[in-house]
Amino acid sequence: MAHNILFAGFGGQGVQFAAKVTTYAGMMSGHEVSLLPSYGPEMRGGTSNCAVRIDSKMIASPIVNEPNILMALNQPSYDKFAEKAEAGGYIIYDDSLIKRSDERTDINVFPIPATKLARENGYTGLANMIALGYMAKKTGFLSLEDIKEGLKKAVPASKAALLDKNIEALDLGYNY
Amino acid sequence: MNKVLMKGNEAIAEAAIRAGCMHFFGYPITPQTEVAAYFSKKLPKLGGTFLQAESEVAAINMVLGAASAGVRTMTSSSSPGISLKSEGISYIIGSDLPCLIINVQRGGPGLGGIQPSQSDYWQATKAPGHGDSHLLVYAPESVQEIVEYVFTAFDKAEEYRMPAMLLLDGTLGQMMEPVCFDNIPTPKKNEKPWATNGHKNEREHNIVNSLYLKPEELEVKNFERFERYAKVCENEQRYEEYMTEDAEIIIVAIGIAARVSKSAIDEARAMGIKVGLVRPITVYPFPTKAFDKIKENPNVKNILTVELNMGQMTDDVKLALECKKPVELLRHSGGIVPTPKEVLAKLCELNGGNK
């Protein structure tokens, strides 16, 4: 298996955290992994993105130029990266914030109103986990159980109290 | 195997602590600030010294002081900050002191940009400061290799009494990869009879200095230092060969450029193009030995250097080949990383040119 995943959204939407959970999930399930965040002024108020590679073979370059899975959580990210997604790949996007701007028919596009679902179900700030759960369901890139294992590893001990909420948000997205 | 995910920058600091470096002096600059941030959390609890100095110039001179006292010490910066430190680096070289300097390079010259670059290659390998001077320079390509070479750099710096540098790029500093600390070596405990530490009047006092007003004395000192550099060039060359055995085209690249090249090589091999990679791990000393066979091998048609600068390492490659093979350059500057597609296109072009 080989997945080149790009997570993108506003700074503060949890893009980096979703990427970290995914990377840990890949690592814990026995795969080679790498994570490369964007850094610098892009992060401050603008778009933040994070490239994750999961592969059964050694990973050469950590850079993702053409993601086969794109998670877009804001409009600028969708506009910037949708055209770069690999043909036959997947786009998961938050349609409570994003209006689809492309006309591609060669990719699998799955909208989920993650931010709205988070707000209405008491998971404010966890739209990232809702979208990640949904991504696991729609792409099958890793199992939900793998992602939960990754989540346990990615949540620092000082924030262990938040683990249950994150798991519930993953479930909500998976069962959407 | 106990693996954790770590940023390259964090792994530098963790490895250094495990290698016995308890004294860090630095000044923040993107894209290496996590090095200092990690030390600031860990070192005070361990009884070490973390100090954010008032400037890069101050930080490197604090390293000069700590190194004089014989402790393992280091600093970290990115390109413009390294230029500021270069006076102090020259003093440390002139004082024959070991220490570790990290350069997580960003685009230059001037303030340049903050995205990944390899444009300080010449500075690191040819002129780290004024005077006849060199550093040991390591250019790892992964987070795990960063850990390994932090240990090597400290050990070798002490063995040869010269500063060592890890020459990285923004990608390696920022990226996260699984890293394992299970098999790390025990840091060497080198004797430092020259150190200006406390000795209860049991020996003559030591002087650490880089000022020699008599040219005859300074010349002797410099010739002695270059004898050590000759030993370094003889004994410390490190490099990796990737699929070079039957290769007709050989890429030479370091750091992130090497990793991008490996992606391209895997694709090119699938297309039947015989291509391999020589990846220098030390860039001072430049691994000339890697090219001894290549330059005489009739099967090798082309050499391709891939660099995140205008072609600084290419000069060293041509010298190592004694200009016996044609050398092509694929380059980006200013913070742009070449894509595997670009490298692959260049390989196809070179391969077609051979037919």
Coordinates of C-alpha atoms in Angstrom, one line a residue:
Chain A
M1 CA 0.0 0.0 0.0
A2 CA 1.1 3.6 -0.6
H3 CA -0.8 6.7 0.4
N4 CA 0.2 10.3 -0.2
I5 CA -2.1 12.4 2.0
L6 CA -2.5 16.1 2.2
F7 CA -4.3 17.8 5.1
A8 CA -5.1 21.4 4.6
G9 CA -7.1 24.1 6.3
F10 CA -6.9 27.3 8.4
G11 CA -4.3 27.4 11.2
G12 CA -6.3 26.3 14.3
Q13 CA -8.6 23.8 12.6
G14 CA -6.4 20.9 13.8
V15 CA -4.9 20.0 10.4
Q16 CA -1.5 19.3 11.9
F17 CA -3.0 17.2 14.7
A18 CA -5.1 15.2 12.2
A19 CA -1.9 14.6 10.3
K20 CA 0.0 13.5 13.4
V21 CA -2.8 11.1 14.4
T22 CA -2.7 9.6 10.9
T23 CA 1.1 9.3 10.9
Y24 CA 1.1 7.5 14.2
A25 CA -1.8 5.3 13.0
G26 CA 0.3 4.3 10.0
M27 CA 3.4 3.7 12.1
M28 CA 1.5 1.6 14.7
S29 CA 0.0 -0.5 12.0
G30 CA 3.5 -1.5 10.8
H31 CA 4.0 0.9 7.9
E32 CA 6.7 3.3 7.0
V33 CA 5.6 6.9 7.5
S34 CA 6.7 10.5 7.2
L35 CA 5.0 13.8 8.0
L36 CA 6.0 17.2 6.6
P37 CA 4.2 20.3 7.8
S38 CA 4.1 23.7 6.0
Y39 CA 5.9 26.3 8.1
G40 CA 6.3 30.0 8.4
P41 CA 3.8 32.8 7.5
E42 CA 1.5 30.3 5.8
M43 CA 0.5 29.0 9.2
R44 CA -0.3 32.3 10.8
G45 CA -4.0 33.0 9.9
G46 CA -3.6 31.7 6.4
T47 CA -3.7 28.1 5.2
S48 CA -1.8 25.4 7.0
N49 CA -1.0 22.1 5.4
C50 CA 0.6 18.9 6.2
A51 CA 1.8 16.1 4.0
V52 CA 1.7 12.5 5.3
R53 CA 3.1 9.5 3.5
I54 CA 2.2 6.0 4.5
D55 CA 3.9 3.1 2.6
S56 CA 4.7 -0.5 3.0
K57 CA 8.1 0.3 1.4
M58 CA 10.8 2.7 2.6
I59 CA 9.7 6.3 2.0
A60 CA 12.2 8.2 -0.2
S61 CA 10.9 11.8 -0.3
P62 CA 8.5 13.1 2.3
I63 CA 7.1 15.7 -0.1
V64 CA 3.6 15.2 -1.5
N65 CA 3.1 17.0 -4.8
E66 CA 0.0 15.0 -5.9
P67 CA -2.0 13.6 -3.0
N68 CA -4.1 10.5 -3.6
I69 CA -6.1 11.6 -0.5
L70 CA -6.8 15.3 0.2
M71 CA -8.6 16.5 3.3
A72 CA -9.6 20.1 2.7
L73 CA -11.1 22.1 5.6
N74 CA -11.3 25.6 4.2
Q75 CA -12.0 27.2 0.8
P76 CA -8.4 28.4 0.0
S77 CA -7.1 24.9 0.6
Y78 CA -9.7 23.3 -1.6
D79 CA -9.1 25.9 -4.4
K80 CA -5.3 25.4 -4.1
F81 CA -5.0 21.6 -3.8
A82 CA -8.1 20.0 -5.5
E83 CA -6.5 20.4 -8.9
K84 CA -3.4 18.7 -7.7
A85 CA -5.1 15.5 -6.4
E86 CA -4.1 12.4 -8.2
A87 CA -6.6 11.0 -10.7
G88 CA -8.5 8.1 -9.1
G89 CA -7.8 9.6 -5.7
Y90 CA -10.1 11.0 -3.0
I91 CA -11.0 14.4 -1.7
I92 CA -12.7 14.7 1.6
Y93 CA -13.9 18.3 2.3
D94 CA -16.0 20.2 4.8
D95 CA -19.0 21.4 2.8
S96 CA -20.2 23.6 5.7
L97 CA -17.3 25.8 4.9
I98 CA -16.4 25.0 1.3
K99 CA -18.1 25.5 -2.0
R100 CA -16.7 23.0 -4.5
S101 CA -14.8 25.0 -7.1
D102 CA -13.6 22.3 -9.5
E103 CA -15.3 20.3 -12.2
R104 CA -13.2 17.2 -12.0
T105 CA -14.8 13.9 -12.7
D106 CA -11.7 11.7 -12.4
I107 CA -11.6 11.7 -8.6
N108 CA -13.8 10.6 -5.8
V109 CA -15.2 13.6 -3.9
F110 CA -16.9 13.2 -0.5
P111 CA -18.3 16.2 1.3
I112 CA -19.1 16.2 5.0
P113 CA -20.3 19.2 7.0
A114 CA -17.7 18.5 9.7
T115 CA -17.7 21.9 11.3
K116 CA -21.5 22.0 11.5
L117 CA -21.7 18.4 12.9
A118 CA -19.0 19.3 15.5
R119 CA -21.0 22.4 16.6
E120 CA -24.3 20.6 16.8
N121 CA -23.1 17.6 18.6
G122 CA -20.9 19.1 21.3
Y123 CA -17.6 18.5 19.6
T124 CA -16.6 22.1 18.9
G125 CA -13.0 22.1 17.6
L126 CA -13.1 18.5 16.6
A127 CA -14.2 18.9 13.0
N128 CA -10.7 17.5 12.1
M129 CA -11.5 14.2 13.9
I130 CA -14.9 14.0 12.3
A131 CA -13.4 14.5 8.9
L132 CA -10.7 11.9 9.7
G133 CA -13.3 9.3 10.7
Y134 CA -15.2 10.0 7.5
M135 CA -12.0 9.7 5.5
A136 CA -11.2 6.3 7.0
K137 CA -14.7 5.1 6.1
K138 CA -14.7 6.4 2.5
T139 CA -11.1 5.6 1.5
G140 CA -10.4 2.6 3.8
F141 CA -6.7 3.8 3.8
L142 CA -6.5 2.5 7.4
S143 CA -9.0 0.9 9.7
L144 CA -10.9 3.0 12.3
E145 CA -9.2 0.9 15.0
D146 CA -5.8 1.8 13.6
I147 CA -6.6 5.5 13.7
K148 CA -7.9 5.2 17.3
E149 CA -4.5 3.6 18.2
G150 CA -2.7 6.5 16.5
L151 CA -4.9 8.9 18.3
K152 CA -4.0 7.4 21.7
K153 CA -0.3 7.8 20.8
A154 CA -0.7 11.4 19.5
V155 CA -2.6 12.8 22.5
P156 CA 0.0 13.9 25.1
A157 CA -0.4 12.6 28.6
S158 CA -1.2 16.1 29.8
K159 CA -4.3 16.1 27.6
A160 CA -5.5 12.5 28.2
A161 CA -8.8 13.8 29.4
L162 CA -9.6 14.9 25.8
L163 CA -9.1 11.5 24.4
D164 CA -12.7 10.2 24.8
K165 CA -14.1 13.2 23.0
N166 CA -11.7 12.8 20.1
I167 CA -12.7 9.1 19.8
E168 CA -16.4 10.0 19.8
A169 CA -15.7 12.6 17.1
L170 CA -13.9 10.0 15.0
D171 CA -16.9 7.6 15.4
L172 CA -19.3 10.3 14.5
G173 CA -17.5 11.0 11.2
Y174 CA -17.1 7.3 10.5
N175 CA -20.8 6.6 10.9
Y176 CA -21.9 9.7 9.0
Chain B
M1 CA 11.9 -1.4 18.7
N2 CA 10.6 1.6 20.6
K3 CA 9.8 4.2 17.9
V4 CA 8.6 7.7 18.5
L5 CA 7.6 10.3 15.9
M6 CA 9.9 13.3 16.1
K7 CA 10.7 16.4 14.1
G8 CA 14.3 16.6 12.8
N9 CA 14.8 19.7 15.0
E10 CA 13.6 17.9 18.1
A11 CA 15.7 14.8 17.3
I12 CA 18.8 17.0 17.1
A13 CA 18.2 18.2 20.7
E14 CA 17.2 14.8 22.1
A15 CA 20.2 13.1 20.5
A16 CA 22.6 15.8 21.8
I17 CA 21.3 15.4 25.3
R18 CA 21.8 11.7 25.1
A19 CA 25.3 12.3 23.7
G20 CA 26.1 14.3 26.9
C21 CA 25.7 17.8 25.6
M22 CA 24.4 19.8 28.7
H23 CA 25.2 23.3 27.4
F24 CA 23.2 24.9 24.6
F25 CA 23.4 28.5 23.5
G26 CA 21.2 29.8 20.7
Y27 CA 19.0 32.5 19.2
P28 CA 15.7 31.7 17.5
I29 CA 15.3 31.7 13.7
T30 CA 13.0 29.8 11.4
P31 CA 13.2 26.9 10.5
Q32 CA 15.2 25.6 13.4
T33 CA 13.6 27.2 16.5
E34 CA 12.3 23.8 17.7
V35 CA 15.9 22.8 18.5
A36 CA 16.2 25.6 21.1
A37 CA 12.6 25.0 22.3
Y38 CA 13.3 21.4 23.0
F39 CA 16.5 22.1 24.9
S40 CA 14.7 24.8 26.9
K41 CA 12.1 22.3 28.2
K42 CA 14.6 19.5 29.0
L43 CA 18.0 20.9 29.9
P44 CA 17.1 22.9 33.1
K45 CA 15.5 19.8 34.6
L46 CA 18.7 17.8 33.9
G47 CA 20.9 20.4 35.5
G48 CA 22.2 21.6 32.2
T49 CA 22.5 25.1 30.7
F50 CA 19.9 26.4 28.2
L51 CA 20.5 30.0 27.3
Q52 CA 18.8 32.1 24.7
A53 CA 21.5 34.7 24.1
E54 CA 20.9 38.3 23.0
S55 CA 22.2 37.5 19.5
E56 CA 23.8 34.9 17.4
V57 CA 27.2 36.5 18.0
A58 CA 26.8 36.2 21.7
A59 CA 25.6 32.6 21.5
I60 CA 28.6 31.4 19.5
N61 CA 31.0 33.1 21.9
M62 CA 29.2 31.4 24.8
V63 CA 29.9 28.1 23.0
L64 CA 33.6 29.2 22.6
G65 CA 33.7 29.7 26.4
A66 CA 31.9 26.4 27.3
A67 CA 34.1 24.5 24.8
S68 CA 37.2 26.0 26.4
A69 CA 36.1 24.5 29.7
G70 CA 36.0 21.1 28.1
V71 CA 32.3 20.4 28.1
R72 CA 30.2 19.2 25.3
T73 CA 28.4 22.2 23.9
M74 CA 26.5 23.3 20.9
T75 CA 24.5 26.0 19.1
S76 CA 21.9 26.0 16.3
S77 CA 20.8 28.4 13.7
S78 CA 19.8 28.9 10.1
S79 CA 21.6 30.5 7.3
P80 CA 21.6 34.3 8.1
G81 CA 22.3 33.4 11.8
I82 CA 25.2 31.2 10.8
S83 CA 26.8 34.1 8.9
L84 CA 26.6 36.1 12.1
K85 CA 28.2 33.2 14.0
S86 CA 31.1 32.9 11.5
E87 CA 33.5 35.1 13.4
G88 CA 33.0 33.0 16.5
I89 CA 33.3 29.8 14.5
S90 CA 36.7 30.9 13.2
Y91 CA 37.8 31.7 16.7
I92 CA 36.7 28.2 17.8
I93 CA 38.7 26.7 14.9
G94 CA 41.7 28.9 15.7
S95 CA 41.5 27.7 19.4
D96 CA 41.3 24.1 18.4
L97 CA 38.1 23.5 20.3
P98 CA 35.4 20.9 19.7
C99 CA 31.7 21.8 19.5
L100 CA 28.6 21.1 17.4
I101 CA 27.0 23.7 15.2
I102 CA 23.6 23.1 13.5
N103 CA 22.7 24.9 10.3
V104 CA 19.1 24.2 9.2
Q105 CA 19.4 26.0 5.9
R106 CA 16.9 28.4 4.4
G107 CA 17.0 30.3 1.1
G108 CA 19.6 33.1 0.7
P109 CA 21.5 35.4 0.3
G110 CA 20.6 38.1 2.7
L111 CA 17.6 37.5 4.8
G112 CA 16.5 35.4 1.8
G113 CA 13.4 33.3 2.6
I114 CA 12.5 30.6 5.1
Q115 CA 11.9 27.6 2.9
P116 CA 14.4 24.7 2.5
S117 CA 17.7 25.3 0.9
Q118 CA 21.2 24.0 0.5
S119 CA 22.8 27.3 -0.4
D120 CA 25.3 27.4 2.4
Y121 CA 27.2 24.5 1.0
W122 CA 30.2 26.6 0.1
Q123 CA 30.1 28.5 3.4
A124 CA 30.1 25.2 5.4
T125 CA 32.7 23.4 3.3
K126 CA 35.1 26.1 2.1
A127 CA 34.9 29.1 4.3
P128 CA 33.1 28.6 7.6
G129 CA 34.9 31.7 8.9
H130 CA 38.0 33.8 8.0
G131 CA 41.4 32.2 7.9
D132 CA 42.7 28.8 6.7
S133 CA 39.9 26.8 8.4
H134 CA 37.6 23.9 8.1
L135 CA 34.7 22.2 9.9
L136 CA 33.7 18.6 9.9
V137 CA 30.4 18.8 8.0
Y138 CA 27.8 16.1 8.1
A139 CA 24.7 16.1 5.8
P140 CA 22.2 13.5 7.0
E141 CA 19.0 12.7 5.1
S142 CA 16.6 11.4 7.7
V143 CA 15.5 12.0 11.3
Q144 CA 17.1 8.7 12.3
E145 CA 20.3 9.6 10.6
I146 CA 20.3 13.0 12.3
V147 CA 20.4 11.2 15.6
E148 CA 23.3 9.0 14.5
Y149 CA 25.4 11.9 13.3
V150 CA 24.8 14.1 16.3
F151 CA 26.7 11.4 18.2
T152 CA 29.4 11.0 15.5
A153 CA 29.8 14.8 15.2
F154 CA 30.5 15.2 18.9
D155 CA 32.9 12.2 19.0
K156 CA 34.9 13.3 15.9
A157 CA 34.9 16.9 16.9
E158 CA 36.7 15.9 20.1
E159 CA 39.0 13.4 18.4
Y160 CA 40.2 16.0 15.9
R161 CA 39.8 19.1 18.2
M162 CA 37.7 20.9 15.6
P163 CA 34.1 22.0 15.4
A164 CA 31.6 19.9 13.6
M165 CA 28.5 21.0 11.8
L166 CA 25.3 19.3 10.8
L167 CA 24.3 20.8 7.5
L168 CA 20.5 20.3 7.1
D169 CA 17.8 22.0 5.2
G170 CA 14.4 23.3 6.3
T171 CA 12.6 20.1 5.2
L172 CA 14.7 17.8 7.4
G173 CA 14.3 20.2 10.4
Q174 CA 10.6 20.3 10.1
M175 CA 9.6 16.8 9.0
M176 CA 8.6 14.1 11.4
E177 CA 9.7 10.5 11.1
P178 CA 9.8 7.5 13.4
V179 CA 13.0 7.5 15.3
C180 CA 14.4 4.9 17.6
F181 CA 16.9 5.5 20.4
D182 CA 17.3 1.8 21.3
N183 CA 20.7 1.3 19.6
I184 CA 22.4 4.6 20.1
P185 CA 26.1 4.4 21.0
T186 CA 27.5 5.3 24.4
P187 CA 29.0 8.8 24.1
K188 CA 32.8 8.7 24.1
K189 CA 34.6 10.2 27.1
N190 CA 37.5 11.8 25.5
E191 CA 40.3 13.1 27.7
K192 CA 40.7 16.9 27.4
P193 CA 44.0 17.8 29.0
W194 CA 43.9 21.2 27.3
A195 CA 40.6 22.3 29.0
T196 CA 40.6 25.5 31.1
N197 CA 38.7 23.9 33.9
G198 CA 39.3 23.8 37.7
H199 CA 42.3 21.7 38.8
K200 CA 43.1 22.8 42.3
N201 CA 46.6 23.9 41.3
E202 CA 47.6 20.3 40.4
R203 CA 48.9 21.3 37.0
E204 CA 50.1 24.3 35.0
H205 CA 47.2 26.4 33.9
N206 CA 45.9 26.0 30.4
I207 CA 45.5 28.8 27.9
V208 CA 42.9 28.7 25.1
N209 CA 43.6 31.3 22.5
S210 CA 43.6 32.0 18.8
L211 CA 45.9 35.1 18.7
Y212 CA 49.4 34.5 17.4
L213 CA 51.3 37.7 16.7
K214 CA 54.4 36.0 15.4
P215 CA 53.8 34.8 11.9
E216 CA 56.2 31.9 12.3
E217 CA 54.2 30.6 15.3
L218 CA 50.9 31.1 13.4
E219 CA 52.2 29.3 10.4
V220 CA 53.4 26.3 12.4
K221 CA 49.9 26.2 14.1
N222 CA 48.2 26.3 10.7
F223 CA 50.4 23.6 9.2
E224 CA 49.7 21.4 12.2
R225 CA 46.0 22.0 11.8
F226 CA 46.1 21.1 8.1
E227 CA 47.9 17.9 9.0
R228 CA 44.8 17.0 11.0
Y229 CA 42.5 18.0 8.1
A230 CA 44.5 15.6 5.9
K231 CA 43.8 12.8 8.4
V232 CA 40.2 13.8 8.4
C233 CA 40.1 13.6 4.6
E234 CA 41.8 10.2 4.7
N235 CA 39.7 8.6 7.5
E236 CA 36.3 10.3 7.8
Q237 CA 34.7 10.2 4.4
R238 CA 31.2 8.8 4.6
Y239 CA 28.7 8.2 1.8
E240 CA 25.9 6.0 0.7
E241 CA 25.6 4.2 -2.6
Y242 CA 22.1 3.5 -3.9
M243 CA 21.7 1.1 -6.9
T244 CA 25.0 2.2 -8.3
E245 CA 26.3 -1.3 -9.3
D246 CA 25.1 -1.4 -12.9
A247 CA 24.2 2.3 -13.2
E248 CA 24.9 4.2 -16.4
I249 CA 23.7 7.5 -14.9
I250 CA 24.7 8.4 -11.3
I251 CA 23.0 11.1 -9.4
V252 CA 24.9 12.9 -6.7
A253 CA 22.8 14.7 -4.1
I254 CA 22.6 15.3 -0.3
G255 CA 19.8 15.7 2.2
I256 CA 16.3 16.3 0.9
A257 CA 17.6 16.4 -2.7
A258 CA 18.9 12.8 -2.3
R259 CA 15.5 11.6 -1.0
V260 CA 13.7 13.2 -3.9
S261 CA 16.3 11.6 -6.2
K262 CA 15.7 8.2 -4.7
S263 CA 11.9 8.5 -5.5
A264 CA 12.9 9.4 -9.1
I265 CA 15.4 6.5 -9.3
D266 CA 12.8 4.0 -8.2
E267 CA 10.5 5.2 -11.0
A268 CA 13.3 5.3 -13.5
R269 CA 14.4 1.8 -12.7
A270 CA 10.8 0.6 -13.2
M271 CA 11.1 2.2 -16.7
G272 CA 14.4 0.3 -17.3
I273 CA 16.7 3.2 -16.9
K274 CA 19.9 2.2 -15.1
V275 CA 20.4 4.9 -12.6
G276 CA 21.9 5.0 -9.1
L277 CA 22.8 7.6 -6.4
V278 CA 25.9 8.5 -4.6
R279 CA 24.9 10.4 -1.5
P280 CA 27.7 12.2 0.4
I281 CA 27.1 12.1 4.1
T282 CA 30.2 14.0 4.9
V283 CA 30.6 17.1 2.7
Y284 CA 33.8 18.2 4.4
P285 CA 35.6 15.9 3.9
F286 CA 34.0 15.5 0.5
P287 CA 33.8 11.7 -0.2
T288 CA 36.2 11.6 -3.1
K289 CA 36.7 7.9 -2.6
A290 CA 33.1 7.3 -3.8
F291 CA 34.2 8.5 -7.2
D292 CA 37.5 6.5 -7.6
K293 CA 35.8 3.7 -9.4
I294 CA 33.1 5.7 -11.0
K295 CA 35.5 8.0 -12.9
E296 CA 37.2 4.9 -14.5
N297 CA 34.0 2.9 -15.1
P298 CA 33.2 2.9 -18.9
N299 CA 29.6 1.9 -18.1
V300 CA 28.9 5.2 -16.4
K301 CA 27.8 7.7 -19.1
N302 CA 26.5 10.6 -17.1
I303 CA 26.6 12.2 -13.7
L304 CA 23.7 14.3 -12.5
T305 CA 23.9 16.6 -9.5
V306 CA 20.6 17.6 -7.9
E307 CA 21.0 20.6 -5.6
L308 CA 18.9 23.2 -3.7
N309 CA 21.3 25.9 -4.8
M310 CA 22.9 27.2 -8.0
G311 CA 25.3 24.3 -8.2
Q312 CA 27.7 24.6 -5.3
M313 CA 28.4 20.9 -4.7
T314 CA 28.8 20.3 -8.4
D315 CA 32.3 21.8 -8.3
D316 CA 33.4 19.2 -5.7
V317 CA 31.9 16.4 -7.8
K318 CA 33.8 17.5 -10.9
L319 CA 37.0 17.7 -8.9
A320 CA 36.4 14.2 -7.4
L321 CA 35.8 12.9 -11.0
E322 CA 38.9 14.7 -12.3
C323 CA 36.5 15.9 -15.0
K324 CA 36.5 12.4 -16.5
K325 CA 32.7 12.2 -16.8
P326 CA 30.2 14.8 -18.0
V327 CA 28.4 16.4 -15.1
E328 CA 24.9 17.8 -15.5
L329 CA 23.1 19.9 -12.9
L330 CA 19.5 20.0 -11.9
R331 CA 19.0 22.9 -9.5
H332 CA 16.5 25.0 -7.7
S333 CA 17.2 28.0 -5.5
G334 CA 15.5 30.3 -3.1
G335 CA 13.6 27.6 -1.2
I336 CA 12.1 25.4 -3.9
V337 CA 12.6 21.6 -3.7
P338 CA 12.8 19.8 -7.0
T339 CA 10.0 17.2 -7.6
P340 CA 10.7 13.5 -8.4
K341 CA 9.0 14.2 -11.7
E342 CA 11.5 16.9 -12.7
V343 CA 14.4 14.6 -11.8
L344 CA 12.8 11.7 -13.7
A345 CA 12.3 13.9 -16.8
K346 CA 16.0 14.9 -16.6
L347 CA 17.0 11.2 -16.3
C348 CA 14.9 10.3 -19.3
E349 CA 16.6 13.1 -21.2
L350 CA 20.0 11.9 -20.3
N351 CA 19.1 8.3 -21.0
G352 CA 17.7 9.2 -24.5
G353 CA 20.9 11.1 -25.2
N354 CA 22.9 7.9 -24.7
K355 CA 21.1 5.8 -27.3

